[in-house]
CSV table of C-alpha atoms and ligand atoms in Angstrom, one decimal:
chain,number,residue,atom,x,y,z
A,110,UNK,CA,0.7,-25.5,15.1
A,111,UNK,CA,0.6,-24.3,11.4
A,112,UNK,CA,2.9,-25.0,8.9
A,113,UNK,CA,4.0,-21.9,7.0
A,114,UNK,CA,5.9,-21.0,3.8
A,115,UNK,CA,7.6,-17.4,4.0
A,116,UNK,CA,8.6,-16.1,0.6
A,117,UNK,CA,11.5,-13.6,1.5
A,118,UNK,CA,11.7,-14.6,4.8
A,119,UNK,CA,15.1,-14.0,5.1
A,120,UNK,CA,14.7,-9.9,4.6
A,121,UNK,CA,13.8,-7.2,7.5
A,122,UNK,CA,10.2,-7.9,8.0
A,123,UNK,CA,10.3,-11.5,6.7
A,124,UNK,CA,13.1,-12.3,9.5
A,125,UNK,CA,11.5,-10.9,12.4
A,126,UNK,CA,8.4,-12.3,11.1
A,127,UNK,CA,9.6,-15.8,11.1
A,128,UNK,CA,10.9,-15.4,14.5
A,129,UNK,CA,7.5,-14.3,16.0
A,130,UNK,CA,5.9,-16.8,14.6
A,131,UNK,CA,8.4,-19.6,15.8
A,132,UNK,CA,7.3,-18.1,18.7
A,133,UNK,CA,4.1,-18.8,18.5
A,134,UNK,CA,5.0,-22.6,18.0
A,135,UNK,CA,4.5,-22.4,14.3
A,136,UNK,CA,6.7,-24.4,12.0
A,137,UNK,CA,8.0,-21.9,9.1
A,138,UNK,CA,9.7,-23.0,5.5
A,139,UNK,CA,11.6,-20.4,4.0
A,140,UNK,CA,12.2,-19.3,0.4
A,141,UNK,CA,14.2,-16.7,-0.3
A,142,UNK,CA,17.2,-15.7,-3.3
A,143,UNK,CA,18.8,-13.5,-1.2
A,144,UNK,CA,18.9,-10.7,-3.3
A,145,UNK,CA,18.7,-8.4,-0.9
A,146,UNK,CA,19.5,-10.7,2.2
A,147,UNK,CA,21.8,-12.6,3.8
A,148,UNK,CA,21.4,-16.1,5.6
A,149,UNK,CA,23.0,-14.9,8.9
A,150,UNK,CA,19.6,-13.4,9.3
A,151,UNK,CA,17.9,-16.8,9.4
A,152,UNK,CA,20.6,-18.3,11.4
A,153,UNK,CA,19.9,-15.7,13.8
A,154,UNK,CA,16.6,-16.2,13.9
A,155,UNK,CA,17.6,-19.7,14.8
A,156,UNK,CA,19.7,-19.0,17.8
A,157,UNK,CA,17.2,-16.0,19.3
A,158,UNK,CA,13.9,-19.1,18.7
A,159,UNK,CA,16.3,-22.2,19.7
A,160,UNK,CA,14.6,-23.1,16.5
A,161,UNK,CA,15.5,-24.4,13.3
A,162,UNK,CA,14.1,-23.8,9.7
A,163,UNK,CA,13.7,-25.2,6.6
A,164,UNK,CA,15.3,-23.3,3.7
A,165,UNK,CA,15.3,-23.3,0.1
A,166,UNK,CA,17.4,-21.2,-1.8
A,167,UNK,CA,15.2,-20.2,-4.4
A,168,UNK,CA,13.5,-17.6,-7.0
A,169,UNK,CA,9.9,-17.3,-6.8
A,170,UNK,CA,10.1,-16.5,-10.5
A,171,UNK,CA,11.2,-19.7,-11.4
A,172,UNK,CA,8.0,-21.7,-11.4
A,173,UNK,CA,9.8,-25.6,-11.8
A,174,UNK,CA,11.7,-24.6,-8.6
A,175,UNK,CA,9.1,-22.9,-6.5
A,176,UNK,CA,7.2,-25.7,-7.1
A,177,UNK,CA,8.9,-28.4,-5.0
A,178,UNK,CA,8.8,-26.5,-2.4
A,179,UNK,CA,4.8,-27.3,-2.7
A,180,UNK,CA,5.6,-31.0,-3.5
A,181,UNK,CA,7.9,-31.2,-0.2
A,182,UNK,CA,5.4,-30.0,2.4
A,183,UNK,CA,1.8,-29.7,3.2
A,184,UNK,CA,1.7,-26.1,3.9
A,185,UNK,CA,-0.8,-24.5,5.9
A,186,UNK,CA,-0.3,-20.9,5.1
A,187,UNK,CA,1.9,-18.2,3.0
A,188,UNK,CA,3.5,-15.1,3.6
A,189,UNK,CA,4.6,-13.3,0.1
A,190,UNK,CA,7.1,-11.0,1.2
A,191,UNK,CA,9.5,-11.4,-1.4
A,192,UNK,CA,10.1,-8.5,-3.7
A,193,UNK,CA,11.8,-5.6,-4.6
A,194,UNK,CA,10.6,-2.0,-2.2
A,195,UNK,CA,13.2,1.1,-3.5
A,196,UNK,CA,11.1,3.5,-4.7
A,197,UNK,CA,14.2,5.2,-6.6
A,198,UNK,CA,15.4,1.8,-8.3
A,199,UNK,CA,12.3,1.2,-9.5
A,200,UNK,CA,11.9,4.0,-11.5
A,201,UNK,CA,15.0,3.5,-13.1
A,202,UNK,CA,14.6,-0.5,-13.8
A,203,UNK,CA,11.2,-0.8,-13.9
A,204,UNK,CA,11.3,-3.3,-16.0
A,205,UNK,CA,13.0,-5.3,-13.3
A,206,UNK,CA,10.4,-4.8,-10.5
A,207,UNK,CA,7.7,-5.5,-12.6
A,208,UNK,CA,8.8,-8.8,-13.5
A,209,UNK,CA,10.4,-10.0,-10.5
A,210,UNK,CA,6.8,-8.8,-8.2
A,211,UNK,CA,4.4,-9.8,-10.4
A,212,UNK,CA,6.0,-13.1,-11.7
A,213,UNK,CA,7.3,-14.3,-8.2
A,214,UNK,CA,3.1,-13.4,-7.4
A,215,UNK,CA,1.8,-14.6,-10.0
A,216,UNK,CA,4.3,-18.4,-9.9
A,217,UNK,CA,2.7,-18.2,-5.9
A,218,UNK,CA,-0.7,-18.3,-6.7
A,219,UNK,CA,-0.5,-20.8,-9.7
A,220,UNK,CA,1.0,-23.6,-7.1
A,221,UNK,CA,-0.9,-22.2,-4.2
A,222,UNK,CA,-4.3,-23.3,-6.2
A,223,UNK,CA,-2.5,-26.5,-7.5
A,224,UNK,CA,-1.5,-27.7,-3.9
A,225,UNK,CA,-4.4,-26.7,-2.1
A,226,UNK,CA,-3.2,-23.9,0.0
A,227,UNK,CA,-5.9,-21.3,0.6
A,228,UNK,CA,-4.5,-19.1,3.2
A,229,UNK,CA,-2.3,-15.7,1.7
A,230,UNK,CA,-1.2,-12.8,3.6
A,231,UNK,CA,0.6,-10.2,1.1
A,232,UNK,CA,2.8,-7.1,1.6
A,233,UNK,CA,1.3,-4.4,0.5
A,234,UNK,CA,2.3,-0.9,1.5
A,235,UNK,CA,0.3,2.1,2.7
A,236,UNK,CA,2.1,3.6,-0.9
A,237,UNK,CA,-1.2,2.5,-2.6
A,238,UNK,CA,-2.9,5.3,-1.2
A,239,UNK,CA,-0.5,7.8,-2.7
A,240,UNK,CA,-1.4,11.1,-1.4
A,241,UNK,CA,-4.3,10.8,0.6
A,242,UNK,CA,-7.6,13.3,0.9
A,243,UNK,CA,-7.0,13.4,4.5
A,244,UNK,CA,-4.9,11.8,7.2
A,245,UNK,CA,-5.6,9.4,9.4
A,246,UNK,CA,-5.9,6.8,6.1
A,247,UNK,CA,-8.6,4.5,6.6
A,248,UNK,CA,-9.0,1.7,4.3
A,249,UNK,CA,-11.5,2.7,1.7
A,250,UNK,CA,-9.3,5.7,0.9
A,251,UNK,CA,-9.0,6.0,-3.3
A,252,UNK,CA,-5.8,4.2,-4.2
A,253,UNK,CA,-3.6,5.8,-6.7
A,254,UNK,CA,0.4,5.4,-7.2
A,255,UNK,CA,2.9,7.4,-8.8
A,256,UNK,CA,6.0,5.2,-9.6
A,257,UNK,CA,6.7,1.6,-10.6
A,258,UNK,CA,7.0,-0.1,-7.3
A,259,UNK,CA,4.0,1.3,-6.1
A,260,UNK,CA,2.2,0.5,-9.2
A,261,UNK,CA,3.7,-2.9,-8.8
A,262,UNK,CA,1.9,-2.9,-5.0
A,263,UNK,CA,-1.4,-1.8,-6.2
A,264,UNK,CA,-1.0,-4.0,-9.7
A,265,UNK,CA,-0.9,-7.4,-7.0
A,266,UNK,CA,-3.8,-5.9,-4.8
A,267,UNK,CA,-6.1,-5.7,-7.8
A,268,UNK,CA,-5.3,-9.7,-9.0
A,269,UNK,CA,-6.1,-10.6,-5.7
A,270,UNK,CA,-8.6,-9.1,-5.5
A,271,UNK,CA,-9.9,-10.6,-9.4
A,272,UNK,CA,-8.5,-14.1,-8.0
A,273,UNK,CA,-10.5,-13.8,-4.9
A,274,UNK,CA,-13.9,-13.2,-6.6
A,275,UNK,CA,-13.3,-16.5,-8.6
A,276,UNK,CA,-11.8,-18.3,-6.5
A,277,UNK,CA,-13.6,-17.8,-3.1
A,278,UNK,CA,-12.0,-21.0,-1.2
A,279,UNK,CA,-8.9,-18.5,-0.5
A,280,UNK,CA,-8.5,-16.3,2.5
A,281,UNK,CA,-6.1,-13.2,1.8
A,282,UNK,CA,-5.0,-10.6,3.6
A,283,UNK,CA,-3.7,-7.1,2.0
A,284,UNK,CA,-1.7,-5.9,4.5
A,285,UNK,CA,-0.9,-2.4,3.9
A,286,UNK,CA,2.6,-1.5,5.9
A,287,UNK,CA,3.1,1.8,7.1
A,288,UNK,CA,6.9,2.5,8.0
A,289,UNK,CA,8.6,0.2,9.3
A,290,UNK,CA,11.5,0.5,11.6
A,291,UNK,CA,13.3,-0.3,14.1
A,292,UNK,CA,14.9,-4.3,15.0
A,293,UNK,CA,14.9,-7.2,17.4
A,294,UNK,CA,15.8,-6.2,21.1
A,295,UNK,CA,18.5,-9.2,21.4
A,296,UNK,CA,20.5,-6.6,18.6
A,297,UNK,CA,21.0,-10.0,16.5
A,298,UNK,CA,18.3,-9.3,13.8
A,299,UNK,CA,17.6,-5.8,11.9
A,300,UNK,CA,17.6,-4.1,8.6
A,301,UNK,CA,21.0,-4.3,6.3
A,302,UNK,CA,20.5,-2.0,3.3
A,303,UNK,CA,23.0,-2.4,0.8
A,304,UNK,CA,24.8,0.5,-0.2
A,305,UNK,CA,23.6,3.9,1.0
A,306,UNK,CA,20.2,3.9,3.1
A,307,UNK,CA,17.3,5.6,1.0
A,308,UNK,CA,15.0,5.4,4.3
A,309,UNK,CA,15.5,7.9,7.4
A,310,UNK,CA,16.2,5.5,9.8
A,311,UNK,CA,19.0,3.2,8.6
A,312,UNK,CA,20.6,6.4,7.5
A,313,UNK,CA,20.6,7.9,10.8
A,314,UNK,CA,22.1,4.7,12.0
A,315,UNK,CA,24.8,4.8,9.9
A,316,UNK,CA,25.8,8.8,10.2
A,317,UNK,CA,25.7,7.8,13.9
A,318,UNK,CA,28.1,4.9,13.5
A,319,UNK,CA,30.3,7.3,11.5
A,320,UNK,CA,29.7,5.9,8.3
A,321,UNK,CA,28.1,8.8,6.7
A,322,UNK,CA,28.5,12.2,7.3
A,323,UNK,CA,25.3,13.9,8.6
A,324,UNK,CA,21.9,13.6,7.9
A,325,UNK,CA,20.0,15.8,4.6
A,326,UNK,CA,16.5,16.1,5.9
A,327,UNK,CA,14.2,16.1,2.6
A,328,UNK,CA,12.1,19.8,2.8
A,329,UNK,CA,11.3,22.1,5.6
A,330,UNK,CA,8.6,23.9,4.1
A,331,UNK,CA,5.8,21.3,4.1
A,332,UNK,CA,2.4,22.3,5.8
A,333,UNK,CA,3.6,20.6,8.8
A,334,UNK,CA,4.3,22.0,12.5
A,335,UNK,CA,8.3,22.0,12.1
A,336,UNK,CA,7.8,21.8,8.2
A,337,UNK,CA,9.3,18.3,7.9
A,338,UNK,CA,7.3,15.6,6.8
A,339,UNK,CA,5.3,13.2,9.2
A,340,UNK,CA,5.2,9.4,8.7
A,341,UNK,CA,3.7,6.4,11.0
A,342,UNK,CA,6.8,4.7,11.8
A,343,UNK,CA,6.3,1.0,13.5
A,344,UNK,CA,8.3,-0.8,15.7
A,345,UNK,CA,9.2,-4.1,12.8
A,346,UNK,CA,8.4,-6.7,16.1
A,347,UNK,CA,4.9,-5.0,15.9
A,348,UNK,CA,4.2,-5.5,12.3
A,349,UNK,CA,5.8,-8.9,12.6
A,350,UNK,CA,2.9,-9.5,15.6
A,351,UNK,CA,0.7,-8.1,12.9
A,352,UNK,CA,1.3,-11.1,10.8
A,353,UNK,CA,0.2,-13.3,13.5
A,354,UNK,CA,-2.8,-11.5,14.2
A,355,UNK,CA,-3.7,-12.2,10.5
A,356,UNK,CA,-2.7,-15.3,9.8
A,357,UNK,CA,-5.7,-16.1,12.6
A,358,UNK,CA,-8.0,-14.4,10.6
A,359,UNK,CA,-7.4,-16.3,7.8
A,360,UNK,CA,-8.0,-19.5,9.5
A,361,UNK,CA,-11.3,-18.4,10.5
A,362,UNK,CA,-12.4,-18.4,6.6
A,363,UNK,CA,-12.6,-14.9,5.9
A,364,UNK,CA,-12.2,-14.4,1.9
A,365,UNK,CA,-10.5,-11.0,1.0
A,366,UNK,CA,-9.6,-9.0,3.8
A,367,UNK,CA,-8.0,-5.5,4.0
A,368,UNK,CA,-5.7,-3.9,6.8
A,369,UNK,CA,-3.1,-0.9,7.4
A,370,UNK,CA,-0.8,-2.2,9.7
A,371,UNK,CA,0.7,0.8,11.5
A,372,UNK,CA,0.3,2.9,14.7
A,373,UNK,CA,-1.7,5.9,14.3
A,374,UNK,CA,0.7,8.1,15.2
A,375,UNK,CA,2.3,10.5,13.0
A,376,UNK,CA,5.8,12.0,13.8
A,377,UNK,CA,8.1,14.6,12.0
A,378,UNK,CA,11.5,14.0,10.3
A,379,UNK,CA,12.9,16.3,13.2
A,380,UNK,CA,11.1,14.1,16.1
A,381,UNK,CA,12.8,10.8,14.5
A,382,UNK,CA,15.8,12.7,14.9
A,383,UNK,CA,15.5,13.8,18.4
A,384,UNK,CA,14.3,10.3,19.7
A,385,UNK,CA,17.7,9.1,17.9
A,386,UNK,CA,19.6,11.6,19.3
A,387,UNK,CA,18.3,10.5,22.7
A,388,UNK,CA,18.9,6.6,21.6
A,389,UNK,CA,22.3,7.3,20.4
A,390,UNK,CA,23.5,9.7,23.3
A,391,UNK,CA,24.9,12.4,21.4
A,392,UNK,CA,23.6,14.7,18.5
A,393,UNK,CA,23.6,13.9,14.9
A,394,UNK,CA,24.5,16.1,12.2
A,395,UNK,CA,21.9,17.2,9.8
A,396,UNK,CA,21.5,19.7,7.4
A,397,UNK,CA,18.4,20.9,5.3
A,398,UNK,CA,18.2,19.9,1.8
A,399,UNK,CA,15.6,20.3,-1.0
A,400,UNK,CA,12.3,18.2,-1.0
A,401,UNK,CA,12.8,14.8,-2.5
A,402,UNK,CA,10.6,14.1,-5.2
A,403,UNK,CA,7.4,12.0,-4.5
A,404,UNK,CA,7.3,12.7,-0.8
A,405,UNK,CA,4.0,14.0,0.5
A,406,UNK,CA,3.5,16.1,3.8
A,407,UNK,CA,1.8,13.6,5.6
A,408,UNK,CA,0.6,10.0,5.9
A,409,UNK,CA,-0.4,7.8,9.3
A,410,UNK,CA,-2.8,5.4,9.4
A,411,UNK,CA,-6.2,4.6,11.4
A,412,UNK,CA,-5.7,1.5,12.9
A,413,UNK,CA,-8.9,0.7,14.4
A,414,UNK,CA,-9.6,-1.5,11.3
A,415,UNK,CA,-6.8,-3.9,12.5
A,416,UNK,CA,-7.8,-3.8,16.1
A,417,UNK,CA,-11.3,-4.5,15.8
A,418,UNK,CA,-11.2,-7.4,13.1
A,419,UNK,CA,-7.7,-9.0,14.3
A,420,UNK,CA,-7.0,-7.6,17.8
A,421,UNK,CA,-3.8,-5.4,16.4
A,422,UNK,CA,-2.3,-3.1,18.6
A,423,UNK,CA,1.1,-1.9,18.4
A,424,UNK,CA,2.7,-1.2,21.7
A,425,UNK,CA,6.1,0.3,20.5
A,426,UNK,CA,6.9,3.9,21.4
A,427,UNK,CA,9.1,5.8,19.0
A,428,UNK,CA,11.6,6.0,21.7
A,429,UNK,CA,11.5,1.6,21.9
A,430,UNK,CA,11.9,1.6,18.2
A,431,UNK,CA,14.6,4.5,18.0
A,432,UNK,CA,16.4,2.6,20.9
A,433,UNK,CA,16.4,-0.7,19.2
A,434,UNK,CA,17.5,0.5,15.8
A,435,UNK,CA,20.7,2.4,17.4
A,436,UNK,CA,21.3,-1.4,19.3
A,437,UNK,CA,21.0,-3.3,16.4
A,438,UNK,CA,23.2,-1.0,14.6
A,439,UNK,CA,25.8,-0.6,16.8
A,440,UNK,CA,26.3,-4.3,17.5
A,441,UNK,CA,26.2,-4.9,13.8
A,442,UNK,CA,28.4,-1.8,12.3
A,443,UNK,CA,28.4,-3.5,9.0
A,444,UNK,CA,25.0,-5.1,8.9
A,445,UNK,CA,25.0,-8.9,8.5
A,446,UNK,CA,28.2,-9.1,6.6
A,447,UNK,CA,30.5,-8.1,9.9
B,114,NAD,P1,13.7,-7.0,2.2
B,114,NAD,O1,14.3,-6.6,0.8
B,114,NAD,O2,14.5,-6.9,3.4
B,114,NAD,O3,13.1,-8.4,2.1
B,114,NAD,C1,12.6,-9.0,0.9
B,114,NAD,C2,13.2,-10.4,0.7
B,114,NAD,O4,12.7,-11.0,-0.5
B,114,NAD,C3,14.7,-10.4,0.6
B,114,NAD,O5,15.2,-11.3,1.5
B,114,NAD,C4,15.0,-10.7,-0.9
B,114,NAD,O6,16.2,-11.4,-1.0
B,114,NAD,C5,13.7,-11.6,-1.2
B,114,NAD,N1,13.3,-11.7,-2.6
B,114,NAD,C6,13.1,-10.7,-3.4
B,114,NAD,N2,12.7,-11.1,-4.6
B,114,NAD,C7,12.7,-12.5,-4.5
B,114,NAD,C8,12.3,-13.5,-5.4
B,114,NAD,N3,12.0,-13.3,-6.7
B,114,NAD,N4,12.4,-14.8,-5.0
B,114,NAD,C9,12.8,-15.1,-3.7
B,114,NAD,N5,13.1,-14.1,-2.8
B,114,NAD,C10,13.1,-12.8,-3.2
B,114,NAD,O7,12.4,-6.1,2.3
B,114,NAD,P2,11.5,-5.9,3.6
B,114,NAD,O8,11.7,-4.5,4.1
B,114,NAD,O9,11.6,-7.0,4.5
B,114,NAD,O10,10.0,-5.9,2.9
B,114,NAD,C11,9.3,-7.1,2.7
B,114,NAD,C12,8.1,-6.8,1.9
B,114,NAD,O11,7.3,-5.8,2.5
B,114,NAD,C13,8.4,-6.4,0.5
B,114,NAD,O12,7.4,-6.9,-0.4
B,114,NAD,C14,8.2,-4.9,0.5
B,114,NAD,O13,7.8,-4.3,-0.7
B,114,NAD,C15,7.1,-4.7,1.6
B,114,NAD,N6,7.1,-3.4,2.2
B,114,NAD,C16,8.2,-3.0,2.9
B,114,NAD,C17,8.2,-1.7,3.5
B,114,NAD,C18,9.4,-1.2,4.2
B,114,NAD,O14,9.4,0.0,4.4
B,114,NAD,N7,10.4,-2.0,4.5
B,114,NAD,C19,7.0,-0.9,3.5
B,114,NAD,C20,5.9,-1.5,2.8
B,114,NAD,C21,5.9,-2.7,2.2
B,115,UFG,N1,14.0,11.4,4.7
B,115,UFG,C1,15.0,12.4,4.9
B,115,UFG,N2,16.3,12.1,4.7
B,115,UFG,C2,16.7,10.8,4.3
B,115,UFG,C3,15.7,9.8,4.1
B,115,UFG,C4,14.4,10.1,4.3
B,115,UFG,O1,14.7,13.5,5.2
B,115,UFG,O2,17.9,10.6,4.1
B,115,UFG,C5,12.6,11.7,5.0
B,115,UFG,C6,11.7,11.6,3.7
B,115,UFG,O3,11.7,12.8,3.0
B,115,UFG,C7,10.4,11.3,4.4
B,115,UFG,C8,10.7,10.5,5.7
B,115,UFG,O4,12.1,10.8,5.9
B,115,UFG,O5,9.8,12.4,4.7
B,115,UFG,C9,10.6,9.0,5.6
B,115,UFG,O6,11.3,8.6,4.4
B,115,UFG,P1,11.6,7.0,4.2
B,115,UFG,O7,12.3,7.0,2.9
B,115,UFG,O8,12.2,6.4,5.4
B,115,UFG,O9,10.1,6.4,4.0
B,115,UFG,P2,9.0,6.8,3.0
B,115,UFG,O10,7.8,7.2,3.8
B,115,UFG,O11,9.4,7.7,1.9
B,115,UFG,O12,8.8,5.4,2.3
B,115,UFG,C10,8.3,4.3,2.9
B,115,UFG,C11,8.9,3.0,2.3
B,115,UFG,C12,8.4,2.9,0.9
B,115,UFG,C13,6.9,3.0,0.9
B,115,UFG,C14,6.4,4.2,1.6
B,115,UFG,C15,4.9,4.3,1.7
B,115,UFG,O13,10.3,3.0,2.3
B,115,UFG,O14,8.7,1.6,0.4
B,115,UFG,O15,7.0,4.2,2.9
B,115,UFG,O16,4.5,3.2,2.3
B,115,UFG,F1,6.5,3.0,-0.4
């Protein structure tokens, strides 16, 4: 048993993440400032693990109160989720995701190499490869971003990857998401966007549950076989597994490590729609709309990196994770705030 501080543990990935890991008879400290989260999340996580964790209430970015969360408890591990991920937002407050995901990063590994900890698994997103030469992306694809979240992604990788040449007692692991969706089978833990949904999924949940109208699907002209554009969407209980599967590799002394975590697969904009058409039991309006801006044709992962370094596999279909989105929102109509 491992004792292990999650930074945003209270958002999509951070909750299922702390729930696998309870799982796995690990003992898991939370910080989070719920700004975009809500507690229910961790007390659900709580009544799914028969578990109970500790909390703090906290902003990474402030350093004196970040801090006592190293003076109260001998940590083992970290998982840095905490940060801001909409793409749109950050190009209009950049500002704002700059300093919240490279302070809150930054305040981590100041007290992380004051306290001892050595063991650091980080968000990154499969963003950093921008558009890639080729698909599937391995891991020594060129990185290059084109807005300020990415650049805020990519920005962390490279002081890591400075901190880790200097500072070779710490293990870290860049693991590089592809697109997550999907929730927690019990339908007590998922993804609550505030507002509208920019992501395909949660959108399609909510013009299913009559919240919004139909669908726009973003371009059907790309170079693909239906024209729409194809994405590696993972079941969120797979990445979560992911985390595990990492956090062993960094007990095994490993320095600076690099992973996508995502299937393989690539599916369409359309396909997603069918398989949630199928989930949900009835069709869904859509209609065509221009391209959104920024989207590339097509990105999917290898993920034989993952499997042969930490034994990740995920075993999700599209169907499990289209069927588990639809429960999670149909239980939940208006996410975690009922
Ligand atoms: P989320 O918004 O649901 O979770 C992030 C959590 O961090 C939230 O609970 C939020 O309140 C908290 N947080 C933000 N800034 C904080 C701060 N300064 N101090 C304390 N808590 C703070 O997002 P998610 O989808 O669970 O994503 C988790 C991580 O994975 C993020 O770093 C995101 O950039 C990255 N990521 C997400 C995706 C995706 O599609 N969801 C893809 C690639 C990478
Ligand atoms: N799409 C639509 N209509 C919508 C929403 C999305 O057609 O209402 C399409 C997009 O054009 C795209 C696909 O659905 O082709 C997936 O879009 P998402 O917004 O769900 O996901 P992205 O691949 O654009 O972005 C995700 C994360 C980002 C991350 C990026 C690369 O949300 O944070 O993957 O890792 F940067």
């Amino acid at each position: 048993m491992k004792k292990i501080l999650v930074t945003g543990g209270a958002g999509y990935i951070g909750s299922h993440t702390v729930l696998a890991l309870l799982e796995k008879g690990h003992e898991v400290i939370i910080v989070d400032n719920f700004s975009n989260s809500n507690p229910e999340s961790i007390r659900r996580v709580e009544k799914i693990s028969g578990k109970k964790v500790k909390l703090y209430t906290c902003d990474c970015c402030n350093l004196d109160e970040f801090a006592t969360v190293f003076k109260e408890n001998k940590l083992d591990a970290v998982i840095h989720f905490a940060g801001l991920k909409a793409v749109g937002e950050s190009v209009s407050i950049p500002l704002k995701y700059y300093q919240n995901n490279l302070i809150s990063t930054l305040n981590l590994l100041e007290l992380m190499k004051q306290y001892h900890v050595y063991n650091l698994a980080f968000s990154s997103s499969a963003t950093v490869y921008g558009e890639p030469k080729s698909v599937p992306i391995f891991e020594d694809f060129d990185l290059h971003v084109s807005n300020p979240y990415g650049r805020t992604k990519l920005m962390i990788e490279d002081i890591l990857r400075d901190f880790s040449k200097v500072n070779p007692q710490f293990n870290i692991a860049l693991l590089r998401y592809f697109n997550p969706i999907g929730a927690h089978a019990s339908g007590l833990i998922g993804e609550d966007p505030n507002g509208i949904p920019n992501n395909l999924v949660p959108y399609i949940t909510q013009v299913a549950v009559g919240k919004l109208k139909e669908l726009g699907v973003f371009g059907n002209d790309y170079p693909t076989p239906d024209g729409t554009c194809i994405r590696d969407y993972i079941h969120v209980c797979d990445l979560a597994e992911g985390h595990v599967c990492a956090l062993d590799k960094l007990f095994t002394n490993c320095g600076l490590v690099t992973y996508n975590l995502g299937t393989g697969n690539g599916y369409s904009v359309l396909e997603v729609l069918r398989a949630m058409e199928k989930a949900v039991g009835k069709p869904i309006p859509y209609a065509f709309k221009p391209r959104r801006e920024g989207d590339i044709p097509a990105c999917f992962a290898s993920p034989e990196k993952a499997y042969k370094e930490i034994g990740f596999k995920a075993k999700y279909s599209i169907d499990d994770m289209a069927r588990d989105a639809w429960n999670w929102q149909k239980n939940n109509p208006q996410g975690y705030a009922k």
